[in-house]
């Protein structure tokens, strides 16, 4: 029997925990550190499997990468990427592979990128398209638009890229390539997406221009700017904090505080939505850490009501719809989530898997091509949910199981370590009944 995890109704959850390091910022710290000259000292790095794959890639591209202690890493960059000896295997990490492709494109090297079965299903042309326009060359040994792919970089020219999808991964890949391109690269996005790359490029000494353009921004970067290693303090990941906080909202009598949660407004759409649903969510100890606002977030059990989530909020909570859907299952009325077609090309087709998992647990869900509606009420549970190796699908259903009438089991629980190593132990520490099978 392959391993499983099973969550059962918890008496009440309480306690104070710390959010693991932010995944987006952890990838960027390693990649920019490897592109830079000099030492980048990172603390609070997420030591999830996705990030460890990026750390190995940074080493393969020629940086010296050392682990100094828990979450403490040193990257010594030599001012560029050299040709790696083998294939760069990014595991499950879409952010890792797309940002690394952008970074590598600006150097005169050839490199093959690959990933696990989930990453091999995800579209890559959204990034290789603009990189090819800049002058990088790509070969697809298998299916076009899918990993593995071979990239030959160097001698790029700047482009003005207008994105049709609000994606920080695409924006970041083009900007990282733009660092080594001839001229000024601009990226215009249809809606604002997370701005960690822009912020971190500045911390590494680059000049980045940002101007409003329509509903989004136009970001510009002059090629030929050298990055200089710096200290990076990684704040806690709001996308991971969402799971213990969600559990507190739906388990009667619960109260949980997650400390050190990044509150960048481009990442906190879920908190805004939960508040509209009537969630008792408070933030204390707001402060700046590592160039980002952070705070301690407390959630208490709440009577939630369904809401219509504005589609233009999608980019600020794109990874949080699975856990939003799990909490919406306990709300009175319907929660309508639209304009989220991007969810179908994440680590799995998250609309389809959340709809199937919730339905198996007795929840009413209507699926649409670019969204879904969850109508809340009593949640029966009593199902084994297929996660297709998607960490957020697994964690969302385990949280659901903590407040459902019957236990909920998930398959492939090992994948949780891609973004949230220690999730099960952390939840157990709060009083959750999650058993390995
Ligand atoms: C990320 C951006 C998002 C998100 C992913 C992390 C990033 O993807 O889903 O988990 O770090 O830039 P898109 O930008 O493709 O929407």
Coordinates of C-alpha atoms and ligand atoms in Angstrom, one line a residue:
X1 CA 0.0 0.0 0.0
X2 CA 1.4 3.4 -0.9
X3 CA 1.6 5.9 2.1
X4 CA -1.4 8.0 2.9
X5 CA -2.4 10.6 5.5
X6 CA -5.8 10.8 7.2
X7 CA -7.3 13.8 9.0
X8 CA -10.1 13.4 11.5
X9 CA -12.3 15.9 13.4
X10 CA -10.2 17.7 15.9
X11 CA -11.5 18.6 19.4
X12 CA -10.2 22.2 19.1
X13 CA -7.0 23.6 17.7
X14 CA -4.9 26.2 19.4
X15 CA -1.4 27.5 19.5
X16 CA 1.2 29.7 18.0
X17 CA 3.4 28.6 15.1
X18 CA 5.8 30.2 12.6
X19 CA 5.2 30.2 8.9
X20 CA 7.9 28.5 6.8
X21 CA 9.9 30.7 4.5
X22 CA 8.2 32.1 1.4
X23 CA 8.7 29.9 -1.6
X24 CA 8.7 32.6 -4.2
X25 CA 11.3 34.7 -2.3
X26 CA 13.4 31.6 -1.6
X27 CA 13.7 30.7 -5.3
X28 CA 14.6 34.2 -6.2
X29 CA 17.3 34.6 -3.4
X30 CA 19.1 31.5 -4.7
X31 CA 18.9 32.5 -8.4
X32 CA 19.9 36.1 -8.0
X33 CA 22.6 35.1 -5.6
X34 CA 24.0 32.7 -8.3
X35 CA 23.8 35.4 -11.0
X36 CA 25.5 38.0 -8.8
X37 CA 29.1 38.6 -7.9
X38 CA 30.0 38.0 -4.3
X39 CA 28.3 36.6 -1.2
X40 CA 24.6 36.4 -0.6
X41 CA 23.7 35.3 2.9
X42 CA 20.1 34.0 3.2
X43 CA 18.2 33.4 6.4
X44 CA 14.8 31.9 6.7
X45 CA 15.1 30.0 3.4
X46 CA 12.3 27.5 2.8
X47 CA 14.0 24.1 2.8
X48 CA 11.2 22.5 0.8
X49 CA 12.0 20.1 -2.1
X50 CA 11.2 22.8 -4.7
X51 CA 13.8 25.1 -3.2
X52 CA 16.4 22.4 -2.7
X53 CA 16.1 21.7 -6.5
X54 CA 16.8 25.3 -7.2
X55 CA 19.8 25.3 -4.8
X56 CA 21.2 22.3 -6.6
X57 CA 20.7 24.2 -9.9
X58 CA 22.4 27.3 -8.6
X59 CA 25.4 25.1 -7.8
X60 CA 25.4 23.4 -11.1
X61 CA 25.4 26.8 -12.8
X62 CA 28.7 27.6 -11.0
X63 CA 27.8 29.3 -7.7
X64 CA 29.1 28.0 -4.4
X65 CA 26.1 27.0 -2.4
X66 CA 26.5 26.1 1.3
X67 CA 24.0 25.3 4.0
X68 CA 25.2 27.0 7.2
X69 CA 22.3 25.9 9.5
X70 CA 18.6 25.6 9.5
X71 CA 17.3 28.0 6.9
X72 CA 20.7 29.7 6.7
X73 CA 22.4 29.5 3.4
X74 CA 25.4 31.2 1.7
X75 CA 25.5 31.6 -2.1
X76 CA 28.8 32.9 -3.6
X77 CA 28.1 34.0 -7.1
X78 CA 30.8 34.5 -9.8
X79 CA 28.9 37.0 -11.9
X80 CA 27.2 34.7 -14.3
X81 CA 26.2 31.1 -15.1
X82 CA 28.6 28.5 -16.5
X83 CA 27.5 25.5 -18.5
X84 CA 26.3 22.8 -16.1
X85 CA 27.6 19.3 -16.4
X86 CA 24.3 17.5 -16.4
X87 CA 20.5 18.1 -16.9
X88 CA 19.0 20.7 -14.6
X89 CA 16.2 18.8 -12.8
X90 CA 13.8 21.3 -11.2
X91 CA 11.6 18.5 -9.7
X92 CA 8.1 19.8 -9.1
X93 CA 9.0 23.5 -9.3
X94 CA 7.3 25.6 -12.0
X95 CA 8.8 28.8 -10.5
X96 CA 12.2 27.2 -10.3
X97 CA 12.4 26.1 -13.9
X98 CA 10.8 29.2 -15.4
X99 CA 13.0 31.7 -13.5
X100 CA 16.1 29.6 -14.1
X101 CA 15.4 29.5 -17.9
X102 CA 15.1 33.3 -17.9
X103 CA 18.4 33.7 -15.9
X104 CA 20.3 31.1 -18.0
X105 CA 19.1 32.6 -21.4
X106 CA 21.5 35.6 -21.0
X107 CA 24.6 33.5 -20.9
X108 CA 26.4 31.8 -23.8
X109 CA 25.7 28.3 -22.6
X110 CA 23.6 25.3 -23.6
X111 CA 21.5 23.5 -20.9
X112 CA 18.8 20.9 -20.7
X113 CA 15.9 21.5 -18.2
X114 CA 13.7 18.7 -16.9
X115 CA 11.3 18.1 -14.1
X116 CA 9.0 15.5 -12.5
X117 CA 5.9 14.0 -14.0
X118 CA 3.7 17.0 -12.9
X119 CA 6.2 19.6 -14.2
X120 CA 6.5 17.8 -17.5
X121 CA 2.8 18.4 -18.1
X122 CA 3.0 22.2 -17.6
X123 CA 3.2 24.7 -20.4
X124 CA 6.7 26.2 -21.0
X125 CA 6.1 28.3 -24.2
X126 CA 4.7 31.1 -22.1
X127 CA 8.3 31.7 -21.1
X128 CA 10.3 30.3 -24.0
X129 CA 8.2 32.4 -26.4
X130 CA 9.4 35.8 -25.1
X131 CA 12.9 34.4 -24.4
X132 CA 13.1 33.2 -28.1
X133 CA 12.0 36.7 -29.2
X134 CA 15.1 38.0 -27.2
X135 CA 17.3 35.6 -29.1
X136 CA 17.5 32.4 -27.0
X137 CA 17.1 29.1 -28.9
X138 CA 15.1 26.1 -27.7
X139 CA 14.8 22.5 -28.8
X140 CA 12.1 20.1 -27.6
X141 CA 13.3 16.5 -27.6
X142 CA 9.8 15.3 -26.8
X143 CA 6.5 17.3 -27.1
X144 CA 6.8 21.0 -27.9
X145 CA 5.8 23.3 -25.0
X146 CA 6.7 20.6 -22.5
X147 CA 9.8 19.6 -20.6
X148 CA 12.4 18.4 -21.2
X149 CA 13.8 21.2 -23.3
X150 CA 17.3 22.3 -24.4
X151 CA 18.1 26.0 -24.1
X152 CA 21.0 27.8 -25.9
X153 CA 21.5 31.3 -24.6
X154 CA 23.7 34.4 -25.0
X155 CA 23.7 37.7 -27.0
X156 CA 20.1 38.6 -26.2
X157 CA 18.3 41.8 -27.3
X158 CA 15.8 43.7 -25.2
X159 CA 12.1 43.4 -26.0
X160 CA 8.9 45.2 -25.0
X161 CA 6.8 42.3 -23.8
X162 CA 3.1 42.7 -23.3
X163 CA 1.7 39.8 -21.2
X164 CA -1.7 38.4 -21.8
X165 CA -1.6 36.4 -18.5
X166 CA -0.9 38.1 -15.2
X167 CA 2.0 35.8 -14.3
X168 CA 4.9 36.7 -12.0
X169 CA 6.8 33.7 -13.4
X170 CA 6.7 35.0 -17.0
X171 CA 7.5 38.6 -15.9
X172 CA 10.4 37.4 -13.8
X173 CA 11.9 35.2 -16.5
X174 CA 11.8 38.0 -19.0
X175 CA 13.3 40.5 -16.5
X176 CA 16.1 38.1 -15.5
X177 CA 17.0 37.5 -19.2
X178 CA 16.8 41.3 -19.7
X179 CA 19.6 41.8 -17.2
X180 CA 22.0 40.5 -19.8
X181 CA 20.2 41.8 -22.9
X182 CA 21.2 44.7 -25.1
X183 CA 18.9 47.6 -24.4
X184 CA 15.9 48.2 -22.1
X185 CA 13.5 45.3 -21.6
X186 CA 10.0 46.2 -20.6
X187 CA 7.2 43.9 -19.4
X188 CA 3.6 45.1 -19.2
X189 CA 1.2 43.0 -17.2
X190 CA -2.6 43.0 -17.5
X191 CA -3.1 42.8 -13.7
X192 CA -0.4 43.4 -11.0
X193 CA 1.3 40.2 -10.0
X194 CA 3.7 39.5 -7.1
X195 CA 6.6 41.9 -7.3
X196 CA 9.3 40.0 -5.4
X197 CA 11.7 39.9 -8.4
X198 CA 11.5 43.7 -8.9
X199 CA 12.2 44.3 -5.2
X200 CA 15.0 41.8 -5.0
X201 CA 16.7 43.0 -8.1
X202 CA 16.9 46.4 -6.4
X203 CA 18.3 44.8 -3.3
X204 CA 21.0 43.3 -5.5
X205 CA 21.9 46.8 -6.8
X206 CA 19.9 46.9 -10.1
X207 CA 17.7 49.8 -11.2
X208 CA 14.2 48.7 -12.0
X209 CA 11.5 51.1 -13.3
X210 CA 7.8 50.6 -12.5
X211 CA 5.0 52.7 -14.0
X212 CA 1.3 52.1 -13.9
X213 CA -0.1 50.8 -17.2
X214 CA -3.8 50.1 -17.5
X215 CA -4.8 47.9 -14.5
X216 CA -1.3 46.6 -14.1
X217 CA 2.3 47.8 -14.4
X218 CA 5.0 48.3 -16.9
X219 CA 8.3 47.2 -15.5
X220 CA 11.5 48.3 -17.2
X221 CA 15.1 47.1 -16.8
X222 CA 18.3 48.2 -18.6
X223 CA 20.5 45.4 -19.7
X224 CA 24.1 45.1 -18.6
X225 CA 23.6 45.9 -15.0
X226 CA 25.7 43.8 -12.6
X227 CA 24.2 42.3 -9.5
X228 CA 26.1 42.4 -6.2
X229 CA 25.5 39.7 -3.5
X230 CA 23.6 40.9 -0.5
X231 CA 21.8 39.7 2.6
X232 CA 18.3 38.3 2.2
X233 CA 16.0 37.7 5.0
X234 CA 13.1 35.5 3.8
X235 CA 9.7 36.3 5.4
X236 CA 7.1 33.6 6.2
X237 CA 4.9 32.3 3.3
X238 CA 1.3 33.5 3.4
X239 CA 0.4 30.7 1.0
X240 CA 1.6 28.2 3.6
X241 CA 0.3 30.1 6.6
X242 CA -3.1 29.8 4.9
X243 CA -3.4 26.1 5.9
X244 CA -3.2 26.3 9.8
X245 CA -5.2 29.6 9.6
X246 CA -7.9 27.9 7.5
X247 CA -8.1 25.0 10.0
X248 CA -8.7 27.5 12.8
X249 CA -11.5 29.1 10.9
X250 CA -13.5 25.9 10.4
X251 CA -12.8 23.9 13.6
X252 CA -15.2 24.9 16.4
X253 CA -13.4 26.5 19.3
X254 CA -10.1 26.9 17.5
X255 CA -7.7 29.9 17.7
X256 CA -4.3 29.8 15.9
X257 CA -1.6 32.4 15.5
X258 CA 0.9 32.2 12.6
X259 CA 3.9 34.4 13.2
X260 CA 6.0 36.2 10.6
X261 CA 3.6 36.1 7.7
X262 CA 4.5 38.2 4.7
X263 CA 1.7 40.8 4.1
X264 CA 2.7 42.1 0.7
X265 CA -0.7 43.2 -0.7
X266 CA 0.0 41.3 -4.0
X267 CA -0.1 38.1 -1.9
X268 CA -2.9 38.6 0.6
X269 CA -6.0 38.3 -1.6
X270 CA -7.1 35.2 0.5
X271 CA -7.1 37.2 3.8
X272 CA -9.2 39.9 2.2
X273 CA -11.6 37.3 0.8
X274 CA -11.9 35.5 4.2
X275 CA -12.6 38.8 5.9
X276 CA -15.5 39.4 3.4
X277 CA -16.7 35.9 4.3
X278 CA -16.9 37.0 8.0
X279 CA -13.6 35.5 9.2
X280 CA -12.2 36.5 12.6
X281 CA -8.7 37.3 11.3
X282 CA -6.5 39.8 13.1
X283 CA -3.0 41.0 12.4
X284 CA -0.6 42.1 15.2
X285 CA 3.0 43.1 15.4
X286 CA 3.2 44.5 11.9
X287 CA 6.8 45.2 11.0
X288 CA 9.3 45.3 8.1
X289 CA 11.5 42.2 7.6
X290 CA 13.7 41.6 4.5
X291 CA 12.1 44.5 2.6
X292 CA 8.6 43.2 3.1
X293 CA 5.8 44.0 5.6
X294 CA 5.2 41.0 7.9
X295 CA 2.9 40.4 10.8
X296 CA 1.5 37.8 13.1
X297 CA -1.9 36.6 11.9
X298 CA -4.5 35.1 14.3
X299 CA -7.6 33.2 13.1
X300 CA -10.4 32.1 15.3
X301 CA -13.3 29.8 14.5
X302 CA -15.9 31.8 12.5
X303 CA -19.3 31.5 11.0
X304 CA -18.4 32.0 7.3
X305 CA -20.7 33.1 4.6
X306 CA -20.3 32.6 0.8
X307 CA -19.0 35.4 -1.3
X308 CA -18.3 36.2 -5.0
X309 CA -14.6 36.6 -5.3
X310 CA -13.7 39.4 -7.7
X311 CA -11.8 37.9 -10.7
X312 CA -9.3 40.7 -10.6
X313 CA -8.1 39.5 -7.2
X314 CA -7.0 36.2 -8.8
X315 CA -3.3 37.1 -9.2
X316 CA -3.0 38.0 -5.5
X317 CA -4.3 34.6 -4.3
X318 CA -3.8 32.2 -7.3
X319 CA -2.3 29.5 -5.1
X320 CA -4.9 29.9 -2.4
X321 CA -8.1 29.0 -4.2
X322 CA -7.8 25.3 -3.1
X323 CA -7.8 26.2 0.6
X324 CA -10.4 28.9 0.0
X325 CA -12.6 26.3 -1.6
X326 CA -12.1 24.0 1.4
X327 CA -13.2 26.7 3.9
X328 CA -16.1 27.7 1.5
X329 CA -17.4 24.2 2.1
X330 CA -18.2 25.2 5.7
X331 CA -19.7 28.6 4.8
X332 CA -23.4 29.3 4.4
X333 CA -24.3 29.8 0.8
X334 CA -22.3 29.8 -2.4
X335 CA -18.7 31.0 -2.9
X336 CA -18.2 31.9 -6.6
X337 CA -14.6 31.8 -7.9
X338 CA -14.1 32.9 -11.5
X339 CA -11.4 34.1 -13.8
X340 CA -9.0 31.5 -12.5
X341 CA -8.3 29.4 -15.6
X342 CA -4.7 29.5 -14.6
X343 CA -5.5 27.1 -11.8
X344 CA -5.7 24.4 -14.4
X345 CA -2.0 24.6 -15.3
X346 CA -0.5 24.6 -11.8
X347 CA 1.0 21.5 -10.2
X348 CA -2.2 19.8 -11.2
X349 CA -5.6 20.9 -12.7
X350 CA -6.6 22.4 -9.4
X351 CA -10.1 23.3 -10.4
X352 CA -10.8 19.7 -11.5
X353 CA -9.1 18.1 -8.5
X354 CA -10.7 20.4 -5.9
X355 CA -14.1 19.8 -7.5
X356 CA -13.6 16.1 -7.4
X357 CA -12.2 16.0 -3.9
X358 CA -14.9 18.2 -2.4
X359 CA -17.7 16.3 -4.2
X360 CA -16.3 13.0 -2.9
X361 CA -16.6 14.6 0.6
X362 CA -20.3 15.4 0.0
X363 CA -19.8 19.1 -0.9
X364 CA -21.8 20.7 -3.7
X365 CA -19.5 22.0 -6.4
X366 CA -20.2 23.4 -9.9
X367 CA -17.2 23.4 -12.2
X368 CA -16.8 25.8 -15.0
X369 CA -14.0 26.1 -17.6
X370 CA -12.4 29.1 -15.8
X371 CA -13.7 28.7 -12.3
X372 CA -16.0 26.9 -9.8
X373 CA -18.7 27.5 -7.2
X374 CA -18.7 25.8 -3.8
X375 CA -21.9 25.7 -1.9
X376 CA -21.3 25.2 1.8
X377 CA -23.1 23.3 4.5
X378 CA -22.4 20.1 6.5
X379 CA -19.3 18.4 5.2
X380 CA -19.5 14.6 5.3
X381 CA -16.0 13.7 4.5
X382 CA -15.4 10.0 4.5
X383 CA -13.4 9.9 1.2
X384 CA -9.9 9.1 -0.1
X385 CA -8.9 12.0 -2.3
X386 CA -6.6 11.8 -5.4
X387 CA -4.0 14.6 -5.3
X388 CA -2.0 13.8 -8.4
X389 CA 1.0 14.7 -6.3
X390 CA -0.2 18.3 -5.8
X391 CA 0.9 19.6 -2.3
X392 CA -1.8 22.2 -2.0
X393 CA -4.6 19.8 -3.0
X394 CA -3.3 17.4 -0.3
X395 CA -3.1 20.0 2.4
X396 CA -6.5 21.6 1.5
X397 CA -8.2 18.2 1.9
X398 CA -6.4 17.4 5.2
X399 CA -7.6 20.7 6.6
X400 CA -11.1 19.9 5.4
X401 CA -10.9 16.6 7.2
X402 CA -10.2 18.3 10.5
X403 CA -13.8 19.7 10.5
X404 CA -15.7 17.1 8.4
X405 CA -18.0 14.6 10.0
X406 CA -15.9 11.6 8.8
X407 CA -12.1 11.3 8.2
X408 CA -10.5 12.4 4.9
X409 CA -7.6 10.6 3.4
X410 CA -5.1 11.9 0.8
X411 CA -2.7 9.9 -1.4
X412 CA 0.9 10.9 -2.2
X413 CA 1.4 12.9 1.0
X414 CA 5.2 13.0 0.5
X415 CA 4.6 15.9 -2.0
X416 CA 3.6 18.2 0.8
X417 CA 7.4 18.7 1.4
X418 CA 7.7 20.6 -1.9
X419 CA 6.4 23.7 -0.2
X420 CA 5.7 22.9 3.5
X421 CA 8.1 20.4 5.1
X422 CA 6.9 19.8 8.6
X423 CA 3.3 20.5 7.8
X424 CA 1.9 17.4 9.6
X425 CA 4.1 17.9 12.7
X426 CA 3.1 21.6 12.8
X427 CA -0.6 20.7 12.6
X428 CA -0.3 18.0 15.2
X429 CA 1.4 20.5 17.5
X430 CA -1.8 22.6 17.3
X431 CA -3.9 19.5 18.2
X432 CA -4.8 18.1 14.8
X433 CA -5.5 14.4 14.4
X434 CA -3.5 13.5 11.2
X435 CA -2.4 9.9 11.0
X436 CA -0.1 8.2 8.6
X437 CA -1.4 5.1 6.8
Ligands
LIG1 C1 4.9 32.3 -8.5 C2 3.9 32.8 -9.3 C3 2.6 32.2 -9.5 C4 2.4 31.1 -8.4 C5 3.6 30.3 -8.1 C6 4.7 31.1 -7.6 C7 6.2 33.1 -8.4 O1 2.6 31.6 -10.7 O2 1.3 30.2 -8.8 O3 3.3 29.3 -7.1 O4 7.0 32.8 -7.4 O5 6.5 33.9 -9.2 P1 2.3 32.5 -12.0 O6 3.1 33.7 -12.0 O7 2.6 31.7 -13.3 O8 0.8 32.7 -11.9

